[in-house]
Short mmCIF file of N, CA and C in Angstrom, two decimals:
data_model
loop_
_atom_site.label_atom_id
_atom_site.label_comp_id
_atom_site.label_asym_id
_atom_site.label_seq_id
_atom_site.Cartn_x
_atom_site.Cartn_y
_atom_site.Cartn_z
N MET A 1 -40.30 116.48 17.05
CA MET A 1 -39.27 117.08 18.56
C MET A 1 -40.00 118.02 19.36
N ALA A 2 -40.12 117.59 20.60
CA ALA A 2 -40.52 118.00 21.73
C ALA A 2 -39.97 119.28 22.23
N ARG A 3 -40.88 120.58 22.73
CA ARG A 3 -39.98 121.76 22.90
C ARG A 3 -39.93 121.89 24.69
N LYS A 4 -38.77 122.45 24.91
CA LYS A 4 -38.36 122.36 26.02
C LYS A 4 -39.45 123.24 27.01
N LYS A 5 -39.56 123.14 28.28
CA LYS A 5 -40.82 124.14 28.75
C LYS A 5 -39.70 125.06 29.50
N LYS A 6 -39.75 126.28 29.36
CA LYS A 6 -39.28 126.77 29.60
C LYS A 6 -39.23 127.46 31.84
N LYS A 7 -38.46 127.30 32.17
CA LYS A 7 -38.56 127.56 33.76
C LYS A 7 -39.09 128.37 34.24
N GLU A 8 -39.82 129.02 34.98
CA GLU A 8 -39.69 130.80 35.36
C GLU A 8 -38.60 130.97 36.68
N ILE A 9 -37.92 131.94 37.12
CA ILE A 9 -37.20 132.02 37.35
C ILE A 9 -37.77 133.46 38.66
N PHE A 10 -37.66 132.99 40.02
CA PHE A 10 -37.95 133.64 41.06
C PHE A 10 -36.38 134.16 41.65
N ARG A 11 -36.70 135.72 41.61
CA ARG A 11 -35.38 136.29 42.60
C ARG A 11 -35.95 136.68 44.13
N TYR A 12 -34.88 136.41 44.66
CA TYR A 12 -35.47 136.98 46.49
C TYR A 12 -34.19 137.43 46.87
N ASP A 13 -34.34 138.07 47.43
CA ASP A 13 -33.48 139.41 49.01
C ASP A 13 -33.10 138.66 49.92
N CYS A 14 -32.28 138.11 50.34
CA CYS A 14 -31.95 138.25 51.98
C CYS A 14 -32.33 139.39 52.60
N THR A 15 -33.33 138.85 53.64
CA THR A 15 -33.75 140.29 54.39
C THR A 15 -33.15 140.57 55.71
N LEU A 16 -32.09 139.47 56.00
CA LEU A 16 -30.19 140.09 56.60
C LEU A 16 -29.01 140.64 55.67
N THR A 17 -29.00 139.38 55.10
CA THR A 17 -27.57 140.28 54.25
C THR A 17 -28.49 141.08 52.86
N GLY A 18 -29.29 141.47 52.75
CA GLY A 18 -28.93 141.85 51.19
C GLY A 18 -28.71 141.18 50.22
N GLU A 19 -28.48 140.00 50.33
CA GLU A 19 -27.67 138.85 49.38
C GLU A 19 -28.88 138.23 48.16
N THR A 20 -29.07 137.98 47.12
CA THR A 20 -29.91 137.91 46.21
C THR A 20 -29.70 136.89 45.65
N TYR A 21 -30.63 135.82 45.72
CA TYR A 21 -30.49 134.48 44.94
C TYR A 21 -31.92 134.21 44.06
N LYS A 22 -31.48 133.29 43.21
CA LYS A 22 -32.70 132.89 42.70
C LYS A 22 -32.63 131.60 42.76
N THR A 23 -34.27 130.95 42.65
CA THR A 23 -35.30 129.71 42.49
C THR A 23 -35.60 129.31 41.28
N THR A 24 -36.00 128.22 41.27
CA THR A 24 -37.06 127.83 40.46
C THR A 24 -38.59 127.58 40.96
N LYS A 25 -38.43 127.48 41.75
CA LYS A 25 -40.34 127.54 42.75
C LYS A 25 -40.27 129.07 43.66
N LYS A 26 -41.62 129.10 43.27
CA LYS A 26 -42.13 130.47 43.93
C LYS A 26 -42.22 130.28 45.63
N ALA A 27 -41.81 131.24 46.04
CA ALA A 27 -41.79 131.22 48.12
C ALA A 27 -43.08 131.74 48.18
N LYS A 28 -43.59 130.99 49.21
CA LYS A 28 -45.00 131.27 49.71
C LYS A 28 -44.96 132.22 50.75
N HIS A 29 -44.08 132.66 51.16
CA HIS A 29 -43.42 134.43 52.44
C HIS A 29 -42.51 133.92 52.00
N PRO A 30 -41.67 135.49 51.08
CA PRO A 30 -40.77 135.53 50.58
C PRO A 30 -40.13 136.61 51.09
N GLU A 31 -41.04 137.58 52.10
CA GLU A 31 -40.16 138.27 53.49
C GLU A 31 -39.65 137.43 54.68
N GLU A 32 -39.65 135.90 54.27
CA GLU A 32 -38.90 135.30 56.00
C GLU A 32 -38.04 134.87 55.28
N LEU A 33 -37.71 134.82 54.01
CA LEU A 33 -36.19 134.57 53.33
C LEU A 33 -34.96 134.58 53.73
N ILE A 34 -33.77 133.53 54.35
CA ILE A 34 -32.57 134.27 54.83
C ILE A 34 -31.67 133.42 54.35
N SER A 35 -30.53 133.71 53.92
CA SER A 35 -29.83 133.20 52.67
C SER A 35 -28.89 132.05 54.07
N VAL A 36 -28.93 131.34 53.34
CA VAL A 36 -27.47 129.88 54.30
C VAL A 36 -27.04 130.63 55.30
N ALA A 37 -25.84 131.41 54.75
CA ALA A 37 -25.09 132.28 55.32
C ALA A 37 -25.97 132.82 56.72
N ALA A 38 -26.75 133.42 56.20
CA ALA A 38 -27.80 134.35 57.90
C ALA A 38 -27.65 133.22 58.50
N TYR A 39 -28.80 132.19 57.79
CA TYR A 39 -28.90 130.79 58.81
C TYR A 39 -28.63 130.37 59.40
N TYR A 40 -26.80 130.22 58.95
CA TYR A 40 -25.80 130.04 60.68
C TYR A 40 -25.31 131.01 61.11
N GLU A 41 -25.72 132.43 60.31
CA GLU A 41 -25.01 133.16 62.08
C GLU A 41 -25.72 133.17 62.63
N LEU A 42 -27.20 133.38 62.62
CA LEU A 42 -28.16 133.27 63.44
C LEU A 42 -28.04 132.06 64.89
N ASN A 43 -28.15 130.96 63.80
CA ASN A 43 -27.66 129.79 64.86
C ASN A 43 -26.03 128.95 64.64
N PRO A 44 -25.54 129.79 65.26
CA PRO A 44 -23.64 128.80 65.01
C PRO A 44 -23.90 127.49 65.81
N ASP A 45 -24.74 127.30 66.74
CA ASP A 45 -24.96 126.14 67.54
C ASP A 45 -25.36 124.75 66.10
N LYS A 46 -25.94 124.92 65.23
CA LYS A 46 -26.45 124.05 64.04
C LYS A 46 -25.46 124.18 62.47
N ASP A 47 -24.19 124.95 63.20
CA ASP A 47 -23.97 125.03 61.91
C ASP A 47 -23.02 123.72 61.71
N ASP A 48 -23.20 122.79 60.88
CA ASP A 48 -22.46 121.48 61.05
C ASP A 48 -21.69 120.93 59.36
N ARG A 49 -21.22 122.68 59.07
CA ARG A 49 -20.34 122.39 57.55
C ARG A 49 -18.77 121.70 58.87
N PRO A 50 -18.15 121.25 57.33
CA PRO A 50 -17.03 121.05 57.89
C PRO A 50 -16.17 122.04 57.51
N GLU A 51 -15.11 122.22 58.66
CA GLU A 51 -14.04 123.04 59.05
C GLU A 51 -13.68 123.74 58.03
N HIS A 52 -13.49 123.16 57.03
CA HIS A 52 -12.51 123.42 55.26
C HIS A 52 -13.28 124.76 54.75
N VAL A 53 -14.74 124.28 54.82
CA VAL A 53 -15.68 125.19 54.27
C VAL A 53 -16.08 126.79 55.20
N LYS A 54 -16.39 126.46 56.52
CA LYS A 54 -15.69 127.31 57.52
C LYS A 54 -15.03 128.28 57.28
N LYS A 55 -13.88 127.69 57.15
CA LYS A 55 -12.68 128.46 57.23
C LYS A 55 -12.69 129.31 55.78
N ASN A 56 -13.22 128.75 54.19
CA ASN A 56 -12.38 128.97 53.31
C ASN A 56 -13.59 130.58 53.07
N LEU A 57 -14.84 129.89 54.25
CA LEU A 57 -15.63 131.22 54.10
C LEU A 57 -15.16 132.36 55.09
N GLU A 58 -14.41 132.58 55.90
CA GLU A 58 -14.06 133.58 56.88
C GLU A 58 -12.84 134.11 55.64
N GLU A 59 -12.06 133.31 54.72
CA GLU A 59 -11.15 133.82 54.20
C GLU A 59 -11.49 134.81 53.12
N THR A 60 -12.73 134.55 52.33
CA THR A 60 -13.30 135.29 51.19
C THR A 60 -14.16 136.62 51.73
N ASN A 61 -14.63 136.41 53.14
CA ASN A 61 -15.22 137.23 53.65
C ASN A 61 -13.89 139.00 54.21
N GLU A 62 -12.56 138.66 53.98
CA GLU A 62 -12.04 138.87 55.03
C GLU A 62 -11.80 140.21 53.96
#
């Protein structure tokens, strides 16, 4: 039986929101990482999420 490889988990903090998230790939420039929420906050014109998603996020932030 073959052994499973353990994936290494990397944890990073968003530089704007302080939110911690994890990934299985190492970032080349971790000091430049931001969360998806922070990206959309900085670029509202590029926010292409459906309206119901935006509404749910607003309700949970209140």
